[in-house]
Amino acid sequence: MPAIIFMAWQPAAAQENEQPYQGKAGKTLAASTEWWPKTVKAPEGAPNIVWILLDDVGFGAASAFGGLIPTPTLDSLANNGLRYTNFHDAGICAPTRAALLTGRNHHYVTEGGFSHKNNSAGFPGWFGRIPSKDGTIAEILRDYGYNTFAVGKYGLTPDEEATDAGPFDRWPAGKGFEHFFGFLESATDQYKPNLVEDNTHIKPDGRHLSEQITDKAISYIEKQKKAAPDKPFFLYYAPAATHTPHQIDAQWRYMYKGKFDEGWDVYREKTIANQIKLGVIPADAKLPERNENVPAWNTLNADEKRLYARFMEVYAGYLTFTDYEIGRVVNYLKSINQLNNTLFFVIIGDNGATKEGGFYGSVNKNPIRNYQGDFFKENLANIDLIGTPEGHSTSYPIGWSQAANTPFKYWKNDANAEGATHTPLIIFYPDKIKESGTRNQYGHVIDLLPTTLDFIHEPAPATIRSVKQDPLQGISLYYTVNDKAAPSKHVTQYYAIFGSRAIYHDGWKAGVFHHPTQIDFLRDKDSALIKKYNDVWELYNLNTDFNERIDLAKKYPEKLKALQALFEKEAKENNIYPIIGWDDIYQGKVHKNFND
C-alpha cells in the first residue's frame, strides 16, 4: 500500500510538518486499526501575540519617546515594558512590512520597491511578490496552533491581483491570516477606504477606518475566546495612521488648537530635551542643523504660521486618536483577563515622518506628483478642509516632518539616513517582563519574527505546508530582554530604497543619497529629470554620532572603502541591483513588459 501523508503535525516538531499514516486499513473493520493525525495545539502556556505597526510617525512625535504629542496608551505600554532605542525599519512602508512579516530582508523576498505596477520591476529583488519559500509569521503561528487575524493596512498584494477575481494567494488570507479586515494598498481615504474583508471587497460604513478596524479586531478576539478560551491568537494591528491623508473626526481635529504656534524649531528643541531626560537618546545629543529646505519659523509671516500650525494640530490629533484606538484593544484584553498573557510588539512607524506634504503641506493635491499651481495659496484657501473627510491628501509640510523626526535629519524613504530608518519599538508582556527599562542594542524589523518564536520557545519551521523555507535573516532580540548590557548580535544591515542606500556594520555606517530625490522634484521637476548627479558616499560613527551630524568619509577613506565592499556583498546576496531611482519610477521605465 502506498504511503499516505497527512498535512497535520505536532507543533513541537516544527522541523517536520507531515505525519505518515500510522494505522492499519485491512479488508474488514475487524482487521483494521484506526489512526488520526494529532491535532495542532499551541505550545503549553503560549501567550497571545499582538504586533502593532504604525505608519509614517517619526521618532520624535509620540510622547512615549519624548515627542510633544500625547500618546497615553503607548506611554503606559512603554513605562511597563521595554523601550528599544536603536531599532530600525527598511525606510518605506511595503519593504518594511515585507521584512517584518517574513523575518528576511525586503529585496530577498522581492519587495525592493512596492507591489504596485509602477513601483515593481521584472528583477529578482523587485518583483513585489513574496515567495512561498519565505513564509510569514502568520503562516508559522497558524501552524503552531494560533488563530491569526490582521486588520488595517496590508500593502503587499500586487495591483494585478487585488480584485475580487484574485488570485488570492498573495492576499492576507493566502499568507497565513485566517481573517483580514482592512485595505490592500499603500494608502487609502480614512472615510472612504477601499475596504476588504477576507477575500472580498466590501462597502465601508462611513466611520473612520481606525474605528472600524479596532471594532473588527475586538470582535475577532471575542468570538475566538468564546469558542476556544485557551487557544492563543496572533493579531497584526496595522492602522493607516499616520499616513497621508491626515483625516479625523472633529473632536480630535481641534483638540490641539494653538498648541503648536511656537513652530517647528521650538518643537525640535523641546523634544530633544525630553528625549535626553527620558533616556532614549544619549545625554550629550545635539540637534542636526535645520534642513536647508525648511525656513526658520521666525521668518514666516502670519498666514504661513497659521496655515502650517493648523497642519500640525491635525496631525497631532490623528496620532492621539490612533493611540486611543490602540487603547481600546488593550482595555478589551484587560477586561477579559487576557492582558497579562499577551505579548505586544509596538513599532511606532514603518519609516520616518513623510515629506509627501512638500514645502507647503497638501490638502487635496499631492505635491510630489502634481507640480503645478501655487500650493501655499491653495492650501490657505482650503485651511478649513485640513483633516476633514474632504481633505483627501492632507499632509503637513516638511518643516513639521523634520520636527517629528527629531533628533534625526531627513525623511521617509531616505534609506541612507536614520531619519528614515530609526524607529521606536516597545515590547510589553506583563507575565514575563517584570522590570521596565530601555534597551540600546541594534535591532531591525527582520528581528521580530525570530524574537517572537523565542518567546514561545519554538524554532522556525524548515517547511510550511510542504514548501521548504529559506533561512531567517533576522536575529532574535530575546537575549536583550533580561540583559540590558548585552552586546548587539545584529551587527550588519543594509538599507536600500529607490537608489538611496547604506550599510551598517558594528556601529559604523556608510550611506549615499541617490539623486534625483523627491525633494529635487519638488524644487524643479524638469531639471531633476535631466540633471546629471554623482552619488557621494558619507561615513558616520554611530557609536559617537548616533544622529549622523559629522561626516567622516574624508577622514577615514579606508573605512568607507571597506563598508562599500560590504554593501556590494549584501547587494549580491539579497538581489538589490539594479538601482532603480525615483526618476525611473516617475518616467514609467519599469514594469513595461509584464505578461507580454
mmCIF file with all atom_site columns, C-alpha atoms in Angstrom, residues 394-490:
data_model
loop_
_atom_site.group_PDB
_atom_site.id
_atom_site.type_symbol
_atom_site.label_atom_id
_atom_site.label_alt_id
_atom_site.label_comp_id
_atom_site.label_asym_id
_atom_site.label_entity_id
_atom_site.label_seq_id
_atom_site.pdbx_PDB_ins_code
_atom_site.Cartn_x
_atom_site.Cartn_y
_atom_site.Cartn_z
_atom_site.occupancy
_atom_site.B_iso_or_equiv
_atom_site.pdbx_formal_charge
_atom_site.auth_seq_id
_atom_site.auth_comp_id
_atom_site.auth_asym_id
_atom_site.auth_atom_id
_atom_site.pdbx_PDB_model_num
ATOM 1  C CA . THR A 1 394 ? -3.892 66.188 3.773  1.00 0.00 ? 394 THR A CA 1
ATOM 2  C CA . SER A 1 395 ? -0.267 66.114 4.911  1.00 0.00 ? 395 SER A CA 1
ATOM 3  C CA . TYR A 1 396 ? 1.924  68.579 6.777  1.00 0.00 ? 396 TYR A CA 1
ATOM 4  C CA . PRO A 1 397 ? 4.900  70.463 5.264  1.00 0.00 ? 397 PRO A CA 1
ATOM 5  C CA . ILE A 1 398 ? 8.425  69.098 5.612  1.00 0.00 ? 398 ILE A CA 1
ATOM 6  C CA . GLY A 1 399 ? 9.261  71.509 8.421  1.00 0.00 ? 399 GLY A CA 1
ATOM 7  C CA . TRP A 1 400 ? 6.944  69.520 10.663 1.00 0.00 ? 400 TRP A CA 1
ATOM 8  C CA . SER A 1 401 ? 8.236  66.288 9.214  1.00 0.00 ? 401 SER A CA 1
ATOM 9  C CA . GLN A 1 402 ? 11.752 67.144 10.334 1.00 0.00 ? 402 GLN A CA 1
ATOM 10 C CA . ALA A 1 403 ? 10.354 68.093 13.740 1.00 0.00 ? 403 ALA A CA 1
ATOM 11 C CA . ALA A 1 404 ? 8.534  64.758 14.042 1.00 0.00 ? 404 ALA A CA 1
ATOM 12 C CA . ASN A 1 405 ? 11.802 63.014 13.158 1.00 0.00 ? 405 ASN A CA 1
ATOM 13 C CA . THR A 1 406 ? 13.729 64.688 15.999 1.00 0.00 ? 406 THR A CA 1
ATOM 14 C CA . PRO A 1 407 ? 16.625 64.076 16.712 1.00 0.00 ? 407 PRO A CA 1
ATOM 15 C CA . PHE A 1 408 ? 17.386 62.911 13.173 1.00 0.00 ? 408 PHE A CA 1
ATOM 16 C CA . LYS A 1 409 ? 17.713 64.591 9.802  1.00 0.00 ? 409 LYS A CA 1
ATOM 17 C CA . TYR A 1 410 ? 15.961 63.698 6.552  1.00 0.00 ? 410 TYR A CA 1
ATOM 18 C CA . TRP A 1 411 ? 12.777 61.750 5.978  1.00 0.00 ? 411 TRP A CA 1
ATOM 19 C CA . LYS A 1 412 ? 10.863 58.684 4.943  1.00 0.00 ? 412 LYS A CA 1
ATOM 20 C CA . ASN A 1 413 ? 12.424 56.754 2.003  1.00 0.00 ? 413 ASN A CA 1
ATOM 21 C CA . ASP A 1 414 ? 15.873 58.358 2.503  1.00 0.00 ? 414 ASP A CA 1
ATOM 22 C CA . ALA A 1 415 ? 17.263 54.910 3.228  1.00 0.00 ? 415 ALA A CA 1
ATOM 23 C CA . ASN A 1 416 ? 20.781 56.276 3.739  1.00 0.00 ? 416 ASN A CA 1
ATOM 24 C CA . ALA A 1 417 ? 19.635 58.241 6.811  1.00 0.00 ? 417 ALA A CA 1
ATOM 25 C CA . GLU A 1 418 ? 18.497 57.388 10.329 1.00 0.00 ? 418 GLU A CA 1
ATOM 26 C CA . GLY A 1 419 ? 15.600 59.809 9.850  1.00 0.00 ? 419 GLY A CA 1
ATOM 27 C CA . ALA A 1 420 ? 14.037 57.266 7.511  1.00 0.00 ? 420 ALA A CA 1
ATOM 28 C CA . THR A 1 421 ? 15.002 54.058 9.295  1.00 0.00 ? 421 THR A CA 1
ATOM 29 C CA . HIS A 1 422 ? 15.358 54.695 13.044 1.00 0.00 ? 422 HIS A CA 1
ATOM 30 C CA . THR A 1 423 ? 12.022 53.982 14.716 1.00 0.00 ? 423 THR A CA 1
ATOM 31 C CA . PRO A 1 424 ? 10.758 53.348 18.272 1.00 0.00 ? 424 PRO A CA 1
ATOM 32 C CA . LEU A 1 425 ? 9.945  49.827 19.458 1.00 0.00 ? 425 LEU A CA 1
ATOM 33 C CA . ILE A 1 426 ? 8.086  48.804 22.618 1.00 0.00 ? 426 ILE A CA 1
ATOM 34 C CA . ILE A 1 427 ? 7.904  45.237 23.951 1.00 0.00 ? 427 ILE A CA 1
ATOM 35 C CA . PHE A 1 428 ? 5.241  44.702 26.625 1.00 0.00 ? 428 PHE A CA 1
ATOM 36 C CA . TYR A 1 429 ? 4.459  41.354 28.270 1.00 0.00 ? 429 TYR A CA 1
ATOM 37 C CA . PRO A 1 430 ? 3.304  41.604 31.898 1.00 0.00 ? 430 PRO A CA 1
ATOM 38 C CA . ASP A 1 431 ? 3.629  37.896 32.665 1.00 0.00 ? 431 ASP A CA 1
ATOM 39 C CA . LYS A 1 432 ? 7.297  37.772 31.653 1.00 0.00 ? 432 LYS A CA 1
ATOM 40 C CA . ILE A 1 433 ? 8.681  41.322 31.637 1.00 0.00 ? 433 ILE A CA 1
ATOM 41 C CA . LYS A 1 434 ? 8.632  42.392 35.258 1.00 0.00 ? 434 LYS A CA 1
ATOM 42 C CA . GLU A 1 435 ? 11.132 45.252 35.131 1.00 0.00 ? 435 GLU A CA 1
ATOM 43 C CA . SER A 1 436 ? 10.702 48.120 32.694 1.00 0.00 ? 436 SER A CA 1
ATOM 44 C CA . GLY A 1 437 ? 13.608 49.927 31.099 1.00 0.00 ? 437 GLY A CA 1
ATOM 45 C CA . THR A 1 438 ? 15.409 50.869 27.909 1.00 0.00 ? 438 THR A CA 1
ATOM 46 C CA . ARG A 1 439 ? 17.417 48.691 25.554 1.00 0.00 ? 439 ARG A CA 1
ATOM 47 C CA . ASN A 1 440 ? 20.072 50.143 23.260 1.00 0.00 ? 440 ASN A CA 1
ATOM 48 C CA . GLN A 1 441 ? 21.086 47.094 21.229 1.00 0.00 ? 441 GLN A CA 1
ATOM 49 C CA . TYR A 1 442 ? 20.828 47.382 17.464 1.00 0.00 ? 442 TYR A CA 1
ATOM 50 C CA . GLY A 1 443 ? 17.679 45.838 16.044 1.00 0.00 ? 443 GLY A CA 1
ATOM 51 C CA . HIS A 1 444 ? 15.800 45.698 12.749 1.00 0.00 ? 444 HIS A CA 1
ATOM 52 C CA . VAL A 1 445 ? 12.289 44.675 11.730 1.00 0.00 ? 445 VAL A CA 1
ATOM 53 C CA . ILE A 1 446 ? 13.589 41.344 10.425 1.00 0.00 ? 446 ILE A CA 1
ATOM 54 C CA . ASP A 1 447 ? 14.468 40.515 14.042 1.00 0.00 ? 447 ASP A CA 1
ATOM 55 C CA . LEU A 1 448 ? 10.911 40.456 15.389 1.00 0.00 ? 448 LEU A CA 1
ATOM 56 C CA . LEU A 1 449 ? 9.835  37.164 13.819 1.00 0.00 ? 449 LEU A CA 1
ATOM 57 C CA . PRO A 1 450 ? 12.659 35.158 15.444 1.00 0.00 ? 450 PRO A CA 1
ATOM 58 C CA . THR A 1 451 ? 12.156 37.155 18.665 1.00 0.00 ? 451 THR A CA 1
ATOM 59 C CA . THR A 1 452 ? 8.501  36.146 18.728 1.00 0.00 ? 452 THR A CA 1
ATOM 60 C CA . LEU A 1 453 ? 9.390  32.488 18.195 1.00 0.00 ? 453 LEU A CA 1
ATOM 61 C CA . ASP A 1 454 ? 11.914 32.628 21.025 1.00 0.00 ? 454 ASP A CA 1
ATOM 62 C CA . PHE A 1 455 ? 9.261  33.985 23.374 1.00 0.00 ? 455 PHE A CA 1
ATOM 63 C CA . ILE A 1 456 ? 7.095  30.916 22.678 1.00 0.00 ? 456 ILE A CA 1
ATOM 64 C CA . HIS A 1 457 ? 10.165 28.618 22.667 1.00 0.00 ? 457 HIS A CA 1
ATOM 65 C CA . GLU A 1 458 ? 9.642  27.266 19.163 1.00 0.00 ? 458 GLU A CA 1
ATOM 66 C CA . PRO A 1 459 ? 12.024 27.122 16.183 1.00 0.00 ? 459 PRO A CA 1
ATOM 67 C CA . ALA A 1 460 ? 11.436 28.461 12.710 1.00 0.00 ? 460 ALA A CA 1
ATOM 68 C CA . PRO A 1 461 ? 9.986  25.615 10.624 1.00 0.00 ? 461 PRO A CA 1
ATOM 69 C CA . ALA A 1 462 ? 12.046 24.028 7.866  1.00 0.00 ? 462 ALA A CA 1
ATOM 70 C CA . THR A 1 463 ? 8.898  23.671 5.784  1.00 0.00 ? 463 THR A CA 1
ATOM 71 C CA . ILE A 1 464 ? 5.472  25.301 5.728  1.00 0.00 ? 464 ILE A CA 1
ATOM 72 C CA . ARG A 1 465 ? 2.788  23.066 4.226  1.00 0.00 ? 465 ARG A CA 1
ATOM 73 C CA . SER A 1 466 ? 5.375  21.091 2.283  1.00 0.00 ? 466 SER A CA 1
ATOM 74 C CA . VAL A 1 467 ? 7.239  24.171 0.972  1.00 0.00 ? 467 VAL A CA 1
ATOM 75 C CA . LYS A 1 468 ? 10.887 24.232 2.056  1.00 0.00 ? 468 LYS A CA 1
ATOM 76 C CA . GLN A 1 469 ? 11.695 27.534 3.737  1.00 0.00 ? 469 GLN A CA 1
ATOM 77 C CA . ASP A 1 470 ? 14.634 29.884 3.291  1.00 0.00 ? 470 ASP A CA 1
ATOM 78 C CA . PRO A 1 471 ? 16.609 30.533 6.477  1.00 0.00 ? 471 PRO A CA 1
ATOM 79 C CA . LEU A 1 472 ? 15.564 33.544 8.523  1.00 0.00 ? 472 LEU A CA 1
ATOM 80 C CA . GLN A 1 473 ? 17.890 36.525 8.222  1.00 0.00 ? 473 GLN A CA 1
ATOM 81 C CA . GLY A 1 474 ? 16.735 38.276 11.381 1.00 0.00 ? 474 GLY A CA 1
ATOM 82 C CA . ILE A 1 475 ? 18.469 37.819 14.732 1.00 0.00 ? 475 ILE A CA 1
ATOM 83 C CA . SER A 1 476 ? 16.292 37.405 17.793 1.00 0.00 ? 476 SER A CA 1
ATOM 84 C CA . LEU A 1 477 ? 16.260 40.232 20.337 1.00 0.00 ? 477 LEU A CA 1
ATOM 85 C CA . TYR A 1 478 ? 15.207 37.816 23.064 1.00 0.00 ? 478 TYR A CA 1
ATOM 86 C CA . TYR A 1 479 ? 18.713 37.927 24.540 1.00 0.00 ? 479 TYR A CA 1
ATOM 87 C CA . THR A 1 480 ? 18.169 41.599 25.413 1.00 0.00 ? 480 THR A CA 1
ATOM 88 C CA . VAL A 1 481 ? 15.017 41.148 27.474 1.00 0.00 ? 481 VAL A CA 1
ATOM 89 C CA . ASN A 1 482 ? 16.817 40.229 30.677 1.00 0.00 ? 482 ASN A CA 1
ATOM 90 C CA . ASP A 1 483 ? 20.232 41.667 29.866 1.00 0.00 ? 483 ASP A CA 1
ATOM 91 C CA . LYS A 1 484 ? 20.282 45.357 29.065 1.00 0.00 ? 484 LYS A CA 1
ATOM 92 C CA . ALA A 1 485 ? 24.095 45.346 28.837 1.00 0.00 ? 485 ALA A CA 1
ATOM 93 C CA . ALA A 1 486 ? 24.413 42.504 26.338 1.00 0.00 ? 486 ALA A CA 1
ATOM 94 C CA . PRO A 1 487 ? 26.379 43.454 23.199 1.00 0.00 ? 487 PRO A CA 1
ATOM 95 C CA . SER A 1 488 ? 24.394 43.680 19.982 1.00 0.00 ? 488 SER A CA 1
ATOM 96 C CA . LYS A 1 489 ? 24.186 40.458 17.989 1.00 0.00 ? 489 LYS A CA 1
ATOM 97 C CA . HIS A 1 490 ? 22.807 42.035 14.833 1.00 0.00 ? 490 HIS A CA 1
#
